[in-house]
Amino acid sequence: MSERVLYDLVASRPEQRFSPYCFRVKLALAHKQLPWRSELVRFTDKDKLGFSGQPLVPVLIDLDGTVVSDSFRILQHLESRYPEQPLLVEADHSLPFLRAWVDRSLTVAAFKLLAPKIHALLQGEDADYFRSSREQRLGQSLEAVANDAPRYAKILHTTLEPLRLLLGQQDCVSGEQPGAGDVLVLATLLWFEGVSGAAMLPADDPISAWRSRQQPWVEQMLQMSEQFQ
Amino acid sequence: MSERVLYDLVASRPEQRFSPYCFRVKLALAHKQLPWRSELVRFTDKDKLGFSGQPLVPVLIDLDGTVVSDSFRILQHLESRYPEQPLLVEADHSLPFLRAWVDRSLTVAAFKLLAPKIHALLQGEDADYFRSSREQRLGQSLEAVANDAPRYAKILHTTLEPLRLLLGQQDCVSGEQPGAGDVLVLATLLWFEGVSGAAMLPADDPISAWRSRQQPWVEQMLQMSEQFQ
């Protein structure tokens, strides 16, 4: 195999890619200057991923045919295979808490604002699948979640407090240089921005200054993402 | 000076020590087997701390007369002065997020359940000071906060999700061995337990298993804490 393929989640229009877990991989690939071709997967297309032995995006097939699933395992694979421009600068024992916070606090809080908007980007069986699976997870109808948006926006703002404090003290989530911590947080912000069409935070938030500094990285990722479509 | 002195917050009875920031220092001193004498400070006793150039406990006067305030700077001082039995095992760039989360998420969520109970431990001008300063911070009367306890208990449970995931994956907050991450979280749990008279978590919570394993450390700290009263 002579091309690197990333299975990436897509809504009803092919340009609508919004999975935060796929953004993690694309940000890492862009950081390491590793080109790839995207294979688009809709919510109800999971049969496409059968070869990986599990049903979830992202899945990466690397140049030599290695298949890796799970965004974090893909980051670890890329780091060991392509150690130039490292991202896993944290000691192994340090990153797990940040990752747990992104997955269990930040993503969960943001999802309550995004769920109705993700639904609006889907059609047909994808929209039906998303509604039934997510309403069960949320314990509310998508319409009830949308009505509660002001309350969920406050919860998200509060959830971001530790990150706000951290980025008032240091330039990057991972310390002095961008690392895997920056990948995890930035991917979640890109998901939010792409789905909602708005920034997660007001311009005067300390997190927004950090987000702005990442813009060249994001643009490079978007360019590389379109290169092989 | 031939003794090590820690200025520790106290309620109306001298055995009621509950500051989570003082617990951080006492856990670190116990871990490193460094005896100390406690100097008790009530909320309205802040004049006692004037020599440290700031008004907050904990303040440590070390054996050679060095004065250090701020719980985290005290941990760093102890680590550099007494490097045996290290606690700051994390790389410098890794701990800041955990610390920001403890200070801005965990402590804030727990405080809403504890504030009315802390008030009940105080008398006279300490009780008045606590009520007026904390009601302003909370934007609610202590009675209204107490009425909202069931809602705040749910928020605390949700706030703990990342820690629950982490401690399902590794033995200590800091990784394989107890470190500063364990100090920060354990100190907050001791504050909660001491003020509320109950565990923060049900026995079957993954965090409770970790808490139980810290019991010998806690007991050693309590013994050392009473040694020089």
XYZ file of N, CA and C in Angstrom, chain A residues 45-189:
435
model
N -22.595 3.727 8.268
C -21.655 3.067 7.334
C -20.670 2.164 8.050
N -20.974 1.774 9.276
C -19.923 1.164 10.087
C -19.355 -0.126 9.504
N -20.118 -0.759 8.582
C -19.594 -1.972 7.936
C -18.256 -1.713 7.270
N -18.083 -0.480 6.799
C -16.820 -0.098 6.156
C -15.611 -0.315 7.056
N -15.839 -0.312 8.381
C -14.720 -0.382 9.333
C -14.472 -1.798 9.835
N -15.266 -2.753 9.304
C -15.177 -4.132 9.790
C -13.746 -4.673 9.778
N -12.976 -4.300 8.760
C -11.591 -4.799 8.629
C -10.738 -4.442 9.845
N -11.159 -3.401 10.625
C -10.340 -2.960 11.755
C -10.697 -3.720 13.036
N -11.720 -4.559 12.964
C -12.068 -5.371 14.127
C -12.873 -4.636 15.181
N -13.322 -3.437 14.864
C -14.143 -2.658 15.785
C -14.913 -1.621 14.961
N -15.956 -0.980 15.540
C -16.876 -0.213 14.699
C -16.690 1.301 14.685
N -15.609 1.837 15.271
C -15.548 3.286 15.470
C -14.452 3.975 14.664
N -14.761 5.171 14.145
C -13.718 6.046 13.609
C -13.013 6.701 14.781
N -11.792 7.170 14.615
C -10.952 7.056 13.425
C -10.253 5.700 13.325
N -10.006 5.288 12.065
C -9.122 4.156 11.803
C -8.074 4.656 10.823
N -6.834 4.358 11.095
C -5.748 4.728 10.182
C -5.152 3.463 9.567
N -4.985 3.492 8.233
C -4.142 2.476 7.585
C -2.866 3.195 7.183
N -1.755 2.808 7.780
C -0.506 3.510 7.506
C 0.140 2.957 6.223
N 1.199 3.607 5.775
C 1.810 3.289 4.483
C 2.133 1.807 4.318
N 2.575 1.171 5.390
C 2.963 -0.242 5.288
C 1.787 -1.183 5.527
N 0.557 -0.627 5.620
C -0.612 -1.477 5.795
C -1.031 -1.678 7.243
N -0.249 -1.173 8.189
C -0.627 -1.274 9.605
C -1.984 -0.609 9.834
N -2.884 -1.308 10.508
C -4.216 -0.763 10.819
C -4.260 -0.420 12.306
N -4.615 0.831 12.628
C -4.712 1.233 14.027
C -6.041 1.956 14.235
N -6.764 1.581 15.284
C -7.988 2.303 15.651
C -7.795 2.946 17.013
N -8.726 3.793 17.425
C -8.711 4.548 18.690
C -7.756 5.736 18.534
N -8.315 6.934 18.691
C -7.525 8.141 18.393
C -6.224 8.197 19.185
N -6.258 7.770 20.427
C -5.057 7.904 21.234
C -4.011 6.872 20.844
N -4.476 5.641 20.500
C -3.518 4.641 20.042
C -2.917 5.051 18.692
N -3.720 5.749 17.881
C -3.164 6.244 16.612
C -2.082 7.301 16.898
N -2.341 8.180 17.856
C -1.308 9.167 18.226
C -0.026 8.460 18.687
N -0.179 7.436 19.488
C 0.996 6.706 19.982
C 1.720 5.999 18.837
N 0.944 5.417 17.911
C 1.535 4.778 16.727
C 2.337 5.791 15.906
N 1.734 6.951 15.641
C 2.418 7.975 14.836
C 3.686 8.442 15.543
N 3.606 8.563 16.858
C 4.754 9.037 17.624
C 5.911 8.043 17.557
N 5.594 6.760 17.622
C 6.696 5.791 17.620
C 7.203 5.569 16.194
N 6.320 5.653 15.204
C 6.740 5.435 13.812
C 7.424 6.671 13.227
N 6.966 7.846 13.637
C 7.488 9.105 13.073
C 7.892 10.037 14.209
N 9.016 9.751 14.862
C 9.358 10.497 16.088
C 9.750 11.958 15.856
N 10.017 12.345 14.598
C 10.308 13.761 14.343
C 9.090 14.612 14.711
N 9.333 15.865 15.090
C 8.250 16.758 15.524
C 7.341 16.067 16.546
N 7.903 15.731 17.678
C 7.179 14.946 18.677
C 5.958 15.670 19.235
N 4.965 14.901 19.615
C 3.765 15.442 20.256
C 3.594 14.904 21.673
N 4.052 13.687 21.904
C 3.880 13.107 23.239
C 5.040 13.540 24.124
N 5.124 14.849 24.342
C 6.226 15.389 25.133
C 6.032 15.114 26.621
N 4.792 14.888 27.032
C 4.549 14.605 28.437
C 5.117 13.252 28.812
N 5.545 13.134 30.058
C 5.896 11.816 30.581
C 4.634 10.951 30.524
N 4.815 9.651 30.392
C 3.671 8.753 30.235
C 2.655 8.859 31.356
N 3.092 9.200 32.557
C 2.176 9.199 33.689
C 1.421 10.521 33.828
N 1.681 11.477 32.949
C 1.103 12.805 33.149
C -0.121 13.065 32.282
N -0.150 12.494 31.090
C -1.211 12.814 30.154
C -2.554 12.169 30.506
N -2.585 11.019 31.161
C -3.869 10.346 31.379
C -4.947 11.209 32.022
N -4.595 12.066 32.962
C -5.662 12.850 33.589
C -6.244 13.875 32.623
N -5.384 14.548 31.872
C -5.902 15.517 30.903
C -6.829 14.829 29.904
N -6.409 13.652 29.450
C -7.214 12.911 28.487
C -8.555 12.516 29.106
N -8.531 12.060 30.360
C -9.778 11.684 31.048
C -10.692 12.900 31.194
N -10.096 14.057 31.469
C -10.890 15.281 31.609
C -11.513 15.677 30.272
N -10.748 15.631 29.193
C -11.285 15.971 27.868
C -12.428 15.025 27.516
N -12.225 13.726 27.750
C -13.241 12.748 27.345
C -14.462 12.765 28.245
N -14.284 12.940 29.558
C -15.399 12.790 30.478
C -15.998 14.106 30.955
N -15.281 15.212 30.824
C -15.845 16.489 31.267
C -16.070 17.429 30.083
N -14.994 17.804 29.390
C -15.123 18.804 28.323
C -16.034 18.318 27.196
N -15.778 17.117 26.685
C -16.560 16.604 25.555
C -18.019 16.406 25.952
N -18.251 15.899 27.151
C -19.615 15.657 27.621
C -20.371 16.978 27.766
N -19.703 17.995 28.327
C -20.362 19.299 28.496
C -20.651 19.948 27.144
N -19.698 19.867 26.216
C -19.896 20.484 24.893
C -20.953 19.729 24.088
N -21.004 18.416 24.261
C -21.943 17.616 23.458
C -23.382 18.038 23.698
N -23.709 18.470 24.913
C -25.091 18.872 25.201
C -25.496 20.096 24.389
N -24.530 20.926 24.031
C -24.834 22.066 23.169
C -24.836 21.667 21.691
N -24.054 20.667 21.352
C -23.878 20.328 19.939
C -24.881 19.318 19.405
N -25.399 18.450 20.286
C -26.198 17.314 19.807
C -27.309 17.735 18.837
N -28.131 18.763 19.182
C -29.195 19.134 18.238
C -28.630 19.645 16.910
N -27.450 20.285 16.966
C -26.860 20.826 15.732
C -26.222 19.738 14.871
N -25.664 18.725 15.516
C -25.146 17.589 14.739
C -26.311 16.913 14.023
N -27.421 16.739 14.754
C -28.594 16.109 14.144
C -29.029 16.852 12.890
N -28.975 18.181 12.947
C -29.408 18.989 11.801
C -28.491 18.836 10.593
N -27.274 18.338 10.806
C -26.345 18.131 9.688
C -26.531 16.772 9.018
N -27.388 15.934 9.594
C -27.534 14.560 9.106
C -28.845 14.398 8.356
N -28.925 13.336 7.552
C -30.151 13.050 6.812
C -30.479 11.569 6.903
N -31.746 11.253 6.667
C -32.161 9.860 6.496
C -31.791 8.971 7.662
N -31.242 7.798 7.359
C -30.991 6.820 8.431
C -29.900 7.300 9.386
N -28.971 8.132 8.905
C -27.964 8.689 9.810
C -28.625 9.563 10.878
N -29.587 10.408 10.436
C -30.295 11.275 11.377
C -31.099 10.438 12.378
N -31.754 9.379 11.890
C -32.546 8.511 12.777
C -31.650 7.806 13.794
N -30.535 7.284 13.294
C -29.599 6.574 14.174
C -29.073 7.522 15.252
N -28.670 8.726 14.835
C -28.108 9.680 15.780
C -29.136 10.051 16.846
N -30.364 10.341 16.404
C -31.386 10.731 17.377
C -31.622 9.632 18.409
N -31.850 8.421 17.952
C -32.229 7.383 18.927
C -31.065 7.042 19.851
N -29.853 6.930 19.300
C -28.717 6.555 20.165
C -28.370 7.682 21.129
N -28.436 8.927 20.682
C -28.012 10.044 21.541
C -29.079 10.453 22.530
N -30.355 10.328 22.149
C -31.402 10.642 23.131
C -31.340 9.652 24.286
N -31.013 8.407 23.977
C -30.875 7.406 25.037
C -29.700 7.782 25.958
N -28.581 8.192 25.355
C -27.400 8.553 26.149
C -27.672 9.788 27.005
N -28.379 10.778 26.419
C -28.619 12.041 27.115
C -29.767 11.944 28.115
N -30.650 10.957 27.937
C -31.832 10.870 28.790
C -32.823 11.998 28.564
N -32.766 12.631 27.399
C -33.643 13.754 27.029
C -33.853 13.707 25.521
N -34.946 14.278 25.056
C -35.095 14.451 23.612
C -34.140 15.548 23.141
N -33.775 15.519 21.869
C -32.888 16.561 21.332
C -33.526 17.936 21.481
N -34.864 17.992 21.382
C -35.551 19.285 21.521
C -35.443 19.793 22.963
N -35.559 18.889 23.931
C -35.430 19.297 25.340
C -34.004 19.759 25.624
N -33.021 19.061 25.044
C -31.623 19.473 25.203
C -31.426 20.874 24.626
N -32.019 21.125 23.456
C -31.882 22.447 22.818
C -32.505 23.531 23.686
N -33.627 23.217 24.320
C -34.269 24.202 25.200
C -33.425 24.538 26.416
N -32.621 23.578 26.835
C -31.772 23.774 28.011
C -30.422 24.410 27.658
N -30.263 24.857 26.420
C -28.944 25.339 25.972
C -28.337 26.419 26.875
N -29.112 27.401 27.348
C -28.485 28.428 28.199
C -27.856 27.834 29.458
N -28.548 26.866 30.056
C -28.002 26.218 31.246
C -26.749 25.406 30.883
N -26.792 24.692 29.771
C -25.634 23.890 29.377
C -24.445 24.778 28.997
N -24.729 25.961 28.463
C -23.627 26.890 28.140
C -22.916 27.340 29.416
N -23.684 27.564 30.473
C -23.063 27.925 31.759
C -22.218 26.790 32.299
N -22.730 25.560 32.190
C -21.974 24.401 32.686
C -20.674 24.263 31.894
N -20.750 24.449 30.580
C -19.524 24.363 29.769
C -18.517 25.430 30.191
N -19.016 26.642 30.418
C -18.119 27.722 30.844
C -17.410 27.358 32.154
N -18.161 26.809 33.098
C -17.585 26.400 34.388
C -16.611 25.233 34.217
N -16.983 24.311 33.353
C -16.120 23.144 33.104
C -14.749 23.580 32.600
N -14.719 24.678 31.847
C -13.463 25.148 31.249
C -12.551 25.876 32.239
N -12.994 26.099 33.462
C -12.209 26.867 34.432
C -10.758 26.392 34.595
N -10.511 25.093 34.775
C -9.114 24.675 34.956
C -8.242 24.994 33.733
N -8.817 24.827 32.540
C -8.064 25.118 31.324
C -7.769 26.616 31.223
N -8.750 27.406 31.640
C -8.609 28.869 31.639
C -7.454 29.284 32.558
N -7.410 28.688 33.735
C -6.324 28.986 34.677
C -4.977 28.546 34.093
N -4.940 27.341 33.552
C -3.689 26.797 32.998
C -3.138 27.682 31.890
N -4.020 28.077 30.957
C -3.559 28.856 29.800
C -3.336 30.320 30.138
N -3.705 30.716 31.349
C -3.260 32.009 31.852
C -1.845 31.939 32.399
N -1.357 30.713 32.619
C -0.053 30.512 33.256
C 1.024 30.022 32.302
N 0.607 29.360 31.224
C 1.609 28.803 30.297
C 1.085 28.880 28.879
N 1.996 28.833 27.906
C 1.629 29.076 26.513
C 0.821 27.958 25.882
N 1.129 26.730 26.267
C 0.476 25.590 25.633
C -0.129 24.696 26.696
N -1.101 23.893 26.312
C -1.695 22.948 27.256
C -0.619 22.012 27.783
N 0.283 21.586 26.896
C 1.322 20.630 27.289
C 2.546 21.291 27.912
N 2.583 22.596 28.009
C 3.727 23.266 28.628
C 4.246 24.381 27.737
N 5.531 24.342 27.444
C 6.141 25.392 26.627
C 5.869 25.193 25.133
N 5.812 23.930 24.728
C 5.631 23.580 23.322
C 4.313 22.820 23.150
N 3.680 22.929 21.959
C 2.451 22.154 21.740
C 2.731 20.656 21.843
N 1.827 19.929 22.444
C 1.972 18.484 22.571
C 0.612 17.825 22.490
N 0.564 16.579 22.945
C -0.679 15.821 22.836
C -1.822 16.502 23.588
N -1.517 17.192 24.695
C -2.567 17.915 25.418
C -3.220 18.962 24.531
N -2.405 19.658 23.750
C -2.955 20.650 22.813
C -3.794 19.979 21.731
N -3.349 18.825 21.256
C -4.122 18.091 20.250
C -5.505 17.751 20.790
N -5.567 17.228 22.020
C -6.844 16.782 22.579
C -7.816 17.952 22.745
N -7.324 19.066 23.270
C -8.215 20.205 23.509
C -8.598 20.878 22.189
N -7.609 21.082 21.314
C -7.884 21.761 20.045
C -8.876 20.964 19.200
N -8.752 19.645 19.189
C -9.676 18.808 18.411
C -11.111 19.002 18.891
N -11.280 19.142 20.203
C -12.625 19.338 20.756
C -13.164 20.715 20.386
N -12.309 21.727 20.382
C -12.753 23.058 19.961
C -13.123 23.076 18.470
